[in-house]
Coordinates of C-alpha atoms in Angstrom, one line a residue:
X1 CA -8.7 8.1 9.0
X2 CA -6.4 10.9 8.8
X3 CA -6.4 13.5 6.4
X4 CA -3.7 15.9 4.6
X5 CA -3.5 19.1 5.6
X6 CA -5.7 20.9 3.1
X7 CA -4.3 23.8 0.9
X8 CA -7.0 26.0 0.0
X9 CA -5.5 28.9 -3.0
X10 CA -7.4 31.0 -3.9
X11 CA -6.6 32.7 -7.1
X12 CA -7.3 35.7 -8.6
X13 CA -7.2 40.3 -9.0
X14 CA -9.7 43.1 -9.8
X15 CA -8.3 44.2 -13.3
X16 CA -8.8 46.2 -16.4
X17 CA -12.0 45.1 -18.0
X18 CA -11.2 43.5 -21.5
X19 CA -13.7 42.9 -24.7
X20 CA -14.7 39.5 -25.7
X21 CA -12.3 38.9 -28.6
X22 CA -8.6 39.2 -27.6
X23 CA -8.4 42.9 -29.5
X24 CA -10.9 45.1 -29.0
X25 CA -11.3 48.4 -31.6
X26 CA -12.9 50.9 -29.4
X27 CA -12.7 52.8 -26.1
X28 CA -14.6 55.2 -24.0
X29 CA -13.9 58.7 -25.3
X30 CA -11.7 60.2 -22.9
X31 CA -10.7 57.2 -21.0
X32 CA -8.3 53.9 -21.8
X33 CA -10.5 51.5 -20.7
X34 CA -12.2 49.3 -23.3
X35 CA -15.4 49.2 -24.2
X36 CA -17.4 46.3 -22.9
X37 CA -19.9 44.8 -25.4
X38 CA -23.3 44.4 -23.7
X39 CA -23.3 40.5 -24.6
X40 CA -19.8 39.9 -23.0
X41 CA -19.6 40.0 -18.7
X42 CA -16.1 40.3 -17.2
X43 CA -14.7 37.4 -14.7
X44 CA -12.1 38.0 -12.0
X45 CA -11.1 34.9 -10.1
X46 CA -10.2 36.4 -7.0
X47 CA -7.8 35.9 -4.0
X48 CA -8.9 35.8 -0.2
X49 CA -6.0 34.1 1.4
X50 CA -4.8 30.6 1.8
X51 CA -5.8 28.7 4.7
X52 CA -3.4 25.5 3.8
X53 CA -0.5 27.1 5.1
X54 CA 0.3 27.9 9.1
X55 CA 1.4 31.5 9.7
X56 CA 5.1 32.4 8.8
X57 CA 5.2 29.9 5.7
X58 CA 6.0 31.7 2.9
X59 CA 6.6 28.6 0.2
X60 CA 4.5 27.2 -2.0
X61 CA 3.0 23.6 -3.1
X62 CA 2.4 25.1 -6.6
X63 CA 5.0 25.2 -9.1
X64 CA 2.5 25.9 -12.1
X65 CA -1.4 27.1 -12.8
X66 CA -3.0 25.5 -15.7
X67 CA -6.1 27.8 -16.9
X68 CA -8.8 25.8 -19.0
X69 CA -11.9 27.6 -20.2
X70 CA -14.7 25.4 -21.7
X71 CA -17.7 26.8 -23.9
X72 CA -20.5 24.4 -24.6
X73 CA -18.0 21.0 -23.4
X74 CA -15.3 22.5 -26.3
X75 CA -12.0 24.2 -25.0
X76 CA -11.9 27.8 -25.8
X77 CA -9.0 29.1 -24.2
X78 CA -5.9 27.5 -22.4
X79 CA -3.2 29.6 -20.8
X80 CA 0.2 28.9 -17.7
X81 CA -0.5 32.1 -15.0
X82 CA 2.3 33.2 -15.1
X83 CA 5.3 34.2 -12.1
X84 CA 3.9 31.0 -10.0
X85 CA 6.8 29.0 -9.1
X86 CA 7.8 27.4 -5.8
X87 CA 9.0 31.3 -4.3
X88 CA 5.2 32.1 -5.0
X89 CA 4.2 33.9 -1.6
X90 CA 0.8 32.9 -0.9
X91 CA -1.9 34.2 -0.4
X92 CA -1.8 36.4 -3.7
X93 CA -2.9 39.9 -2.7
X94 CA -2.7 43.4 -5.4
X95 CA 0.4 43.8 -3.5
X96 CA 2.2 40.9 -4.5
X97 CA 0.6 40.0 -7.4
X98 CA 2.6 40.8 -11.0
X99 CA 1.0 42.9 -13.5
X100 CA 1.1 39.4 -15.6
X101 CA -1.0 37.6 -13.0
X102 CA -3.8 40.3 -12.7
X103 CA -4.1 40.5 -16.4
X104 CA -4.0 36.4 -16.5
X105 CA -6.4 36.0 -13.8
X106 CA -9.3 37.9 -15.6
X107 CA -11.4 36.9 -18.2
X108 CA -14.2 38.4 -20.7
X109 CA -17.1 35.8 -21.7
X110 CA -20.1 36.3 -23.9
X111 CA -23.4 36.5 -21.7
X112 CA -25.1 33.3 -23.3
X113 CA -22.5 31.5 -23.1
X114 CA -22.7 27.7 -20.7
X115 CA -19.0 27.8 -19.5
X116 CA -16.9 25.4 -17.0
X117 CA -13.6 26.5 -16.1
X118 CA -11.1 24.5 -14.6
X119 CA -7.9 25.7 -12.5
X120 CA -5.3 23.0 -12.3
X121 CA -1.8 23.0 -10.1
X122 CA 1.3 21.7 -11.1
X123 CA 0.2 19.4 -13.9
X124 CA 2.4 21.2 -16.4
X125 CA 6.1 21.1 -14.5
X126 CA 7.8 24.4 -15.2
X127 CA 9.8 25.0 -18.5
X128 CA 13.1 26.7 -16.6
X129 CA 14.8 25.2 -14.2
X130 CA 17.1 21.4 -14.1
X131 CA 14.1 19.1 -13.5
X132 CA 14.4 16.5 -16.0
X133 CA 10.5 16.6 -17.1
X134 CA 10.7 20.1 -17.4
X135 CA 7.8 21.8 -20.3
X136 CA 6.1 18.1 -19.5
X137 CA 2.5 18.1 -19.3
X138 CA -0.1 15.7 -17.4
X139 CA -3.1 16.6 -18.7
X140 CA -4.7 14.7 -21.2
X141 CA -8.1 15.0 -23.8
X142 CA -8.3 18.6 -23.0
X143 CA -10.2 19.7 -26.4
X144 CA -13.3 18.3 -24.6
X145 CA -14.3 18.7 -20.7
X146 CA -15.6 15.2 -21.3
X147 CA -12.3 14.0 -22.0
X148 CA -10.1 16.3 -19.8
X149 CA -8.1 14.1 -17.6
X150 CA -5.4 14.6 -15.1
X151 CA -2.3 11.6 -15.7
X152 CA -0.7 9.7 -13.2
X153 CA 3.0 11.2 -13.5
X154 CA 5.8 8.8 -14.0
X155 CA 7.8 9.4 -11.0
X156 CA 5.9 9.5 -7.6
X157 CA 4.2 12.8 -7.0
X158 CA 6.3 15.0 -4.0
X159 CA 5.6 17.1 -1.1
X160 CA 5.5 19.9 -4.4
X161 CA 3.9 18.4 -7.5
X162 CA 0.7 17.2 -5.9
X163 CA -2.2 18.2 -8.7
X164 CA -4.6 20.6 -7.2
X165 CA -7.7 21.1 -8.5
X166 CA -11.0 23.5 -9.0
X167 CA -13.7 23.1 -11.4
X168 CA -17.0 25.3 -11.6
X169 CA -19.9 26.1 -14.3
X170 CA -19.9 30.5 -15.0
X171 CA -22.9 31.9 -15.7
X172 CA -23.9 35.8 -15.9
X173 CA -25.1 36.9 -13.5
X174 CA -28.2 40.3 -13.3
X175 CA -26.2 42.9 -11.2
X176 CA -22.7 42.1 -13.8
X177 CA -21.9 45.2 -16.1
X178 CA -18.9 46.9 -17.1
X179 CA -17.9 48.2 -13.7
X180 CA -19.2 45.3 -11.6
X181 CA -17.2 41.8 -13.0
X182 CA -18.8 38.9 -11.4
X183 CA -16.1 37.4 -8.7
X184 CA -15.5 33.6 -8.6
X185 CA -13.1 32.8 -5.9
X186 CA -10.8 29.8 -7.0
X187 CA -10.4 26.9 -4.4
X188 CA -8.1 24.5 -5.1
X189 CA -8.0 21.4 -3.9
X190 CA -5.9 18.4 -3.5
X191 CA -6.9 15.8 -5.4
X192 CA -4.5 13.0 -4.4
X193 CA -4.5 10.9 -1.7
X194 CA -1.3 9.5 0.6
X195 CA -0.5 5.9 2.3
X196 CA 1.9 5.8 4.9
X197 CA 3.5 2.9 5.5
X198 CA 5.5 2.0 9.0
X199 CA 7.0 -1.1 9.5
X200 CA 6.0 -2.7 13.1
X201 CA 8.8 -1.8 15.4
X202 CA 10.5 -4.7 16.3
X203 CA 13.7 -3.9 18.9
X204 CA 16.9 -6.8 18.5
X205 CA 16.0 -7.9 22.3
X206 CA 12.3 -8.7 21.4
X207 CA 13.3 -10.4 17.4
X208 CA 13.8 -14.1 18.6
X209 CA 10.4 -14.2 20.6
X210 CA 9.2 -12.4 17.3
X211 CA 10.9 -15.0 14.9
X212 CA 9.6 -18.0 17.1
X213 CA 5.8 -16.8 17.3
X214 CA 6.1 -16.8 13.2
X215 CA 8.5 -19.6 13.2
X216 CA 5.0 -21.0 14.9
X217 CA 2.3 -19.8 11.8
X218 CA 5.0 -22.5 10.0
X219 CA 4.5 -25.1 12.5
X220 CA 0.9 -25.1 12.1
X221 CA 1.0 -25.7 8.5
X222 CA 3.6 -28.9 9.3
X223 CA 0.7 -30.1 12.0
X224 CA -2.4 -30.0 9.7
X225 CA -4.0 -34.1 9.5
X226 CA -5.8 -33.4 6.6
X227 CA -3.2 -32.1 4.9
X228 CA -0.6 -34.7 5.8
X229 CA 1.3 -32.1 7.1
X230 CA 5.3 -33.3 7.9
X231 CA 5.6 -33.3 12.0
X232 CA 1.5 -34.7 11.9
X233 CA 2.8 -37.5 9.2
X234 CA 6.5 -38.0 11.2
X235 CA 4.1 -38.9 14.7
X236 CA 2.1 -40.7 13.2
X237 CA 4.5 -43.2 11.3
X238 CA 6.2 -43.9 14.6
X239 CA 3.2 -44.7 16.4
X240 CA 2.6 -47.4 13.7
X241 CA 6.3 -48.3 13.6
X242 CA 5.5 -49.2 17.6
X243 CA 2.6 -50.8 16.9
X244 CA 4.4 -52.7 14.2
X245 CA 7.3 -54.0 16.4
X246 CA 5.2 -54.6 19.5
X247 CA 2.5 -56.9 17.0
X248 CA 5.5 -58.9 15.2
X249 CA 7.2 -59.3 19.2
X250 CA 3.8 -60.4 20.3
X251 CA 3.9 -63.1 17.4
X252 CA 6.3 -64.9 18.9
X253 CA 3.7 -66.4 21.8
X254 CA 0.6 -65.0 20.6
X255 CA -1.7 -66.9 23.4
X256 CA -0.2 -64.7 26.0
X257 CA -1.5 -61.7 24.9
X258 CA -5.5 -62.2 23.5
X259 CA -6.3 -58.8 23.5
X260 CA -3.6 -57.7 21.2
X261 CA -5.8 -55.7 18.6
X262 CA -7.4 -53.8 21.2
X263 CA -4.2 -52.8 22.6
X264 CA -2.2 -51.5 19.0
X265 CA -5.6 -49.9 18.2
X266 CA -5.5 -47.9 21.5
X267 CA -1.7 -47.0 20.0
X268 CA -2.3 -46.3 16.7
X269 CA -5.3 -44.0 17.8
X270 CA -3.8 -42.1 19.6
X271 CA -4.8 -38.3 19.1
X272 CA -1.7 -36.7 16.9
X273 CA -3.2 -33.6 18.4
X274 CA -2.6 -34.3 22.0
X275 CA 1.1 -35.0 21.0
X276 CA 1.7 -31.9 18.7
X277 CA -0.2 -29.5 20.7
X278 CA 1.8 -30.2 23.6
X279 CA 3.9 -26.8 24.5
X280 CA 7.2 -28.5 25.1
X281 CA 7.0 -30.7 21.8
X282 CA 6.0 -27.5 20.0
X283 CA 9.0 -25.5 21.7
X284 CA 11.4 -28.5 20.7
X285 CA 10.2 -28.7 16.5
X286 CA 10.3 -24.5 16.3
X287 CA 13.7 -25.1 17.0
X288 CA 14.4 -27.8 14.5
X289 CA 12.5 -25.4 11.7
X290 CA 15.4 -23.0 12.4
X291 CA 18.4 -25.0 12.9
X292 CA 21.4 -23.2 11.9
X293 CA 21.9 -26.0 9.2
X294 CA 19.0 -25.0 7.3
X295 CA 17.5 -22.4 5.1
X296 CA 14.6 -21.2 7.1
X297 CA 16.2 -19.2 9.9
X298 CA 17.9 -16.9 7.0
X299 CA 14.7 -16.1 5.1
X300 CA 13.1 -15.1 7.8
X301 CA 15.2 -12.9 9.8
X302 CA 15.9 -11.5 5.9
X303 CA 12.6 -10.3 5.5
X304 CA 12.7 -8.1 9.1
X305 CA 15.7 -5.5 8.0
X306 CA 15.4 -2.7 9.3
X307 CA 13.9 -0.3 6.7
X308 CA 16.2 3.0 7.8
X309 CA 18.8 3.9 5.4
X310 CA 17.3 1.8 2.5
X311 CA 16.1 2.4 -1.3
X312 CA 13.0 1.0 -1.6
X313 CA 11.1 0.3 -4.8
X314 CA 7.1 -0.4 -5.1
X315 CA 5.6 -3.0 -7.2
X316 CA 2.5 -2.2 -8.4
X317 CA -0.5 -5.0 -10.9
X318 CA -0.8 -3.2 -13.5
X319 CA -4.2 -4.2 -13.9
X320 CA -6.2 -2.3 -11.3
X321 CA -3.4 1.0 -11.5
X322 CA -5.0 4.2 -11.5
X323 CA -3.1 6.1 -14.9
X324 CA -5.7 8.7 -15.1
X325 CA -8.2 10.9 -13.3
X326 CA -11.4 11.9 -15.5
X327 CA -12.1 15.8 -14.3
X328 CA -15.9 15.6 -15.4
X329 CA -17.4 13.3 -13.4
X330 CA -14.0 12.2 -10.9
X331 CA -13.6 8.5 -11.6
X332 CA -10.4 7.0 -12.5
X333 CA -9.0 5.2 -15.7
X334 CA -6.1 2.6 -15.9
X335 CA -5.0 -1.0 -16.0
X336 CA -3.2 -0.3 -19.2
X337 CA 0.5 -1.9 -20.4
X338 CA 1.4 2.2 -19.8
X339 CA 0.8 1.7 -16.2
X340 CA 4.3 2.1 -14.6
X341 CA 5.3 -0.9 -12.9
X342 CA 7.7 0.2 -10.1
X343 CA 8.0 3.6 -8.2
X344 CA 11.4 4.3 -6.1
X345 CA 11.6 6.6 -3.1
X346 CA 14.0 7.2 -0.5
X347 CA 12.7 6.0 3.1
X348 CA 12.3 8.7 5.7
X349 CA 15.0 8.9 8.4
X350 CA 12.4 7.0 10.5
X351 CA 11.7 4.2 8.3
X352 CA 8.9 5.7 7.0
X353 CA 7.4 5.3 3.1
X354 CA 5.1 7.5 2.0
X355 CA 2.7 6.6 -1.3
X356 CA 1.2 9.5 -3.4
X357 CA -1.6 8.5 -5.8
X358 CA -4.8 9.9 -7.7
X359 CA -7.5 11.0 -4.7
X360 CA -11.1 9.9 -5.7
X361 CA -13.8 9.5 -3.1
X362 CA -16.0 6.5 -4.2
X363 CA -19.6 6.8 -5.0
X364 CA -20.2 3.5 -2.0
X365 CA -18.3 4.7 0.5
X366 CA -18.2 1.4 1.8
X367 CA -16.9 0.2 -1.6
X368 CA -13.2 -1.5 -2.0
X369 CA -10.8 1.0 -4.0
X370 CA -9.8 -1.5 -7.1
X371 CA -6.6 0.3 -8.3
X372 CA -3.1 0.8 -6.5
X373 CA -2.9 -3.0 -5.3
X374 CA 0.8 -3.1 -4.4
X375 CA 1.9 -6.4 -5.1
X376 CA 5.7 -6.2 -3.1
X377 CA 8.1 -3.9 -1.8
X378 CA 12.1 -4.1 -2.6
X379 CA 14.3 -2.7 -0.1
X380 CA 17.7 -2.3 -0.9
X381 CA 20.3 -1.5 1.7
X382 CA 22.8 1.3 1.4
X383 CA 25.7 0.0 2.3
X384 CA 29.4 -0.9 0.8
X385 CA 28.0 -4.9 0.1
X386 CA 24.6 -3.8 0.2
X387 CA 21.7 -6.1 -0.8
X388 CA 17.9 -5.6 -1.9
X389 CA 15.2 -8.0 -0.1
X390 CA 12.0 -8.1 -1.6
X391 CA 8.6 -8.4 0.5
X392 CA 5.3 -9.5 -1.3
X393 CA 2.6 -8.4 -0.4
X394 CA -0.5 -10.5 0.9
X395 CA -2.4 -12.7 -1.3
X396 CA -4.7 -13.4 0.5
X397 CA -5.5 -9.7 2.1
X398 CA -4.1 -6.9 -0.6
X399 CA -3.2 -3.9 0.1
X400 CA -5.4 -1.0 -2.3
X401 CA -2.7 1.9 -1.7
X402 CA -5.5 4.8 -2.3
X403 CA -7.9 6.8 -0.4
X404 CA -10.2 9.5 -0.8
X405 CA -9.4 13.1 -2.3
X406 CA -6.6 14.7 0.0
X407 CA -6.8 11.9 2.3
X408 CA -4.4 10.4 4.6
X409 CA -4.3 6.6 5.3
X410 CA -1.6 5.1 7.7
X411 CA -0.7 1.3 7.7
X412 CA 1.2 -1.1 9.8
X413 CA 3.5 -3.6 7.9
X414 CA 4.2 -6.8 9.3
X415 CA 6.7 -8.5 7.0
X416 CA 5.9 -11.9 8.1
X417 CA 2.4 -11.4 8.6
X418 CA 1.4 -14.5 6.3
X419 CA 3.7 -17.4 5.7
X420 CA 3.3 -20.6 3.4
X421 CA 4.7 -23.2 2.2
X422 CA 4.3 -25.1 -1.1
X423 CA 4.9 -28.5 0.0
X424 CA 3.7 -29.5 3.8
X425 CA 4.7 -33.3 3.3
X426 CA 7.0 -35.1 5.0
X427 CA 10.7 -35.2 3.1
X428 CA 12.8 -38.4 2.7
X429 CA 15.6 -37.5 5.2
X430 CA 15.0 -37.6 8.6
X431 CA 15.9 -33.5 9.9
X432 CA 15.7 -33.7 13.8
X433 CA 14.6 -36.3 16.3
X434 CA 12.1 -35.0 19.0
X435 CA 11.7 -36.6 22.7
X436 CA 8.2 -36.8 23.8
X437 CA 6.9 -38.4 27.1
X438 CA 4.9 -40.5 25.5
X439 CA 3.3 -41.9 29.3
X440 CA 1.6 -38.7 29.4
X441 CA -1.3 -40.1 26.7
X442 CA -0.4 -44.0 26.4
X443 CA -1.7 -46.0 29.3
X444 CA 0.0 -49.8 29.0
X445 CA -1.9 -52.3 30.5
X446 CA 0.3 -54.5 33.1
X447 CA -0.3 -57.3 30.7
X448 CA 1.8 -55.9 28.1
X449 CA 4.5 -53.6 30.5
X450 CA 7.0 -56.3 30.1
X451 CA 6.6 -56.7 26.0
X452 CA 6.4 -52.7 25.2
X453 CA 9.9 -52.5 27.2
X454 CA 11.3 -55.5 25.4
X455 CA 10.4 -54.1 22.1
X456 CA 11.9 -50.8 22.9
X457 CA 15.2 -52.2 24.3
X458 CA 15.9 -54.1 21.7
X459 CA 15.4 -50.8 18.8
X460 CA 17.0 -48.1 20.6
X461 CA 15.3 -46.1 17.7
X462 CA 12.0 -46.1 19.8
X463 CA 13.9 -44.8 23.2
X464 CA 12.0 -45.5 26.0
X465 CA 8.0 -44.9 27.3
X466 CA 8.4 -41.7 29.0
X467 CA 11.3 -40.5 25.9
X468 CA 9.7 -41.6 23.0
X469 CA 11.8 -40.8 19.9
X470 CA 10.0 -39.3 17.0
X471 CA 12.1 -38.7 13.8
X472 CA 10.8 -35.5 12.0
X473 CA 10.9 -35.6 8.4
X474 CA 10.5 -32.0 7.3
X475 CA 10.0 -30.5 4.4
X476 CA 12.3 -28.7 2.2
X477 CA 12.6 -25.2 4.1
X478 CA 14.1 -23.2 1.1
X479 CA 13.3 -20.4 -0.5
X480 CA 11.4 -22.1 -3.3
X481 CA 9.3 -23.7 -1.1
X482 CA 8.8 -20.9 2.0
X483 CA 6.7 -18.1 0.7
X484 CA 6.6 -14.9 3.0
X485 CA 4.4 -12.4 2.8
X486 CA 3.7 -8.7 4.5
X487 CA 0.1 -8.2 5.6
X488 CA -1.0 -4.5 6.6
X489 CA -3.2 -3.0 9.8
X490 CA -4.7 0.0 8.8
X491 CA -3.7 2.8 11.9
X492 CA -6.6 4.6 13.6

């Protein structure tokens, strides 16, 4: 598994020592520095660089700095650092830090105190600017640390909204005084993780080899005894239908033939499988499932657009959807009616989709992520007449779109990975009539050479022993009754 570039931030100054309540009455004589009660320590969250970024970036991931101090589980203070915007030049030095900043980026606690603070990024989206959820807020139950959550915003999370995250206990410690503030460096750290998706690359010359090798996942389903699948049923009722003709033809002088049983059993029994697995017959029904004159060909080449220069919208269950990440002990909430339902992006210039959702590492690693199950994707070309084709995900094999804190996962989508049908039994109207050499399995005894030829020369519907017609009887191959579904390989 891959993982996102990590942004370490560290945030923080040395500054002018402050009292424990917000004004303080007295000072050093001779000095303007306040006096620092002996049951109060001084904090500076300080800055050592940013490690996230490569050398010559100058922009910044963070578009807001959430400050949350917590005495005894119960908020105490809350308060935006201010000057942090997406022009922020990071790492934060006393050279480019505002006067604002250093004074925000301090604090004065009392020394028996049991404190957590918590440092978030950009869950509060800036108050200026056009964004429409400008002033908006994501964080949630923040009058207890038990309840402080992050929220799952309503439109996807971007390359510059991801939440970022640092949370730590502050204690006193012996060698803090008034001229020595205990220094907690502030790391902050991604807390989302990312799916790629990349549709498998199928080029136009390699699509009808594609098409028929799925066209094939139908033809097993139309093949299948025990189910009474179509082309299994259509062979079999025209073995009978021989049998049938040949027994009534026999009738006619019964004594010459005495082992007749024997010889319509050895029809009858014949193995369905050594008829439908044959290649050529196979070859010959694939191309009957996609006729022009039927449905089937459309669907599926509909599900394979190509996914550049398309709108594409997720469907998510709202059942197992992820609304809200739980800072105390970093497990998620959801499967609420607020859960949002779809999630529209525009598609890379390379076809590529790119899912941004709360990061939690489980406490099984081996455990099965139950939120973020993606239940189809709607692609919607962009084009003059354009059109939106919608690919469901597998039922049978769902996708969990989530991975581990500031994680990467890639996955392959195969559109037609999984394809069913509702009904597999035979339809009413014949569809196609398929040749089979039936000589190749059916060994007529000399006896009964003369009959079998007389039977088939007088019902051309039979053909001959080495063209043996069998009428399919197919299915309706319609949308209502051809389910497609993508199934997804997870990229090393």
């Amino acid at each position: 598994m891959k993982r996102i570039v990590n942004y370490f931030i560290y945030i923080g100054m040395l500054g002018i020592l402050s009292a424990c309540s917000e004004d303080l009455e007295g000072v050093d004589a001779g000095t303007d520095v306040p006096v620092l009660d002996t049951d109060c320590f001084v904090v500076d969250y300080t800055v050592e660089g940013n490690e996230g970024l490569s050398r010559g970036e100058n922009t910044s991931p963070i578009t807001s700095l959430t400050y949350l101090l917590y005495q005894d589980g119960e908020l105490v203070k809350e308060r935006q650092i201010p000057d942090i915007s997406s022009e922020t030049v990071w790492p934060l030095t006393r050279e480019n830090m505002t006067w604002e900043q250093r004074e925000a980026l301090k604090d004065t606690l009392q020394a028996w105190g049991n404190y957590q603070v918590v440092f978030v990024a950009n869950a509060v989206y800036p108050a200026s600017g056009e964004n429409e959820d400008a002033g908006i807020s994501y964080i949630t139950g923040k009058d207890s640390y038990q309840t402080l959550a992050l929220q799952m915003p309503a439109q996807p999370f971007s390359a510059d909204n991801m939440f970022y995250l640092f949370s730590s206990e502050i204690k006193k410690e012996d060698d803090t005084d008034r001229d020595h503030p205990l220094n907690c460096p502030v790391t902050l750290k991604r807390v989302v993780s990312c799916v790629e998706l990349q549709r498998i690359q199928i080029p136009e010359p390699e699509q009808d080899a594609y098409l028929k090798e799925r066209t094939g996942k139908l033809y097993n389903l139309l093949i299948e005894i025990k189910k009474q699948g179509a082309i299994a049923t259509s062979v079999k009722d025209q073995l009978n239908a021989l049998a049938d003709a040949i027994q009534t033809k026999a009738g006619e002088s019964s004594e010459s033939y005495p082992d007749l049983e024997d010889f319509l059993s050895s029809i009858c029994d014949l193995s369905i499988t050594g008829i439908t697995g044959n290649e050529a017959f196979k070859d010959e029904c694939i191309q009957a499932l996609v006729k022009e004159d039927n449905d089937l060909s459309s669907i599926l080449e509909r599900q394979i657009i190509p996914w550049e220069n398309t709108e594409v919208s997720l469907t998510f269950d709202k059942t197992t959807f992820a609304t809200g990440l739980k800072i105390s002990d970093f497990t998620v909430s959801g499967g609420t009616d607020e859960a949002p339902a779809d999630y529209s992006y525009e598609l890379g210039k390379d076809g590529t989709l790119s899912f941004i959702g709360l990061g939690v590492d489980p406490v099984d690693p081996n455990a099965i992520p139950s939120w973020y199950k993606l239940v189809s994707i709607a692609l919607t070309t962009k084009e003059e007449t354009s059109q939106t084709v919608t690919i469901s995900a597998s039922s049978t094999s769902p996708l969990f779109m989530r991975g581990g804190k500031n994680q990467k996962l890639v996955y392959e989508c195969d559109p037609l990975g999984e394809i069913q049908l509702n009904n597999v039994s035979a339809g009413e109207k014949v569809s196609e009539e398929i040749v089979y050499d039936l000589s190749q399995i059916l060994t007529v005894p000399e006896t009964y050479k003369e009959l079998v030829d007389q039977v088939m020369t007088s019902d051309p519907s039979f053909g001959t022993l080495d063209a043996f017609k069998i009428p399919l009887k197919l299915p309706a191959l319609t949308d209502e009754n051809v389910k497609c579904y993508a199934t997804f390989k997870l990229q090393p």
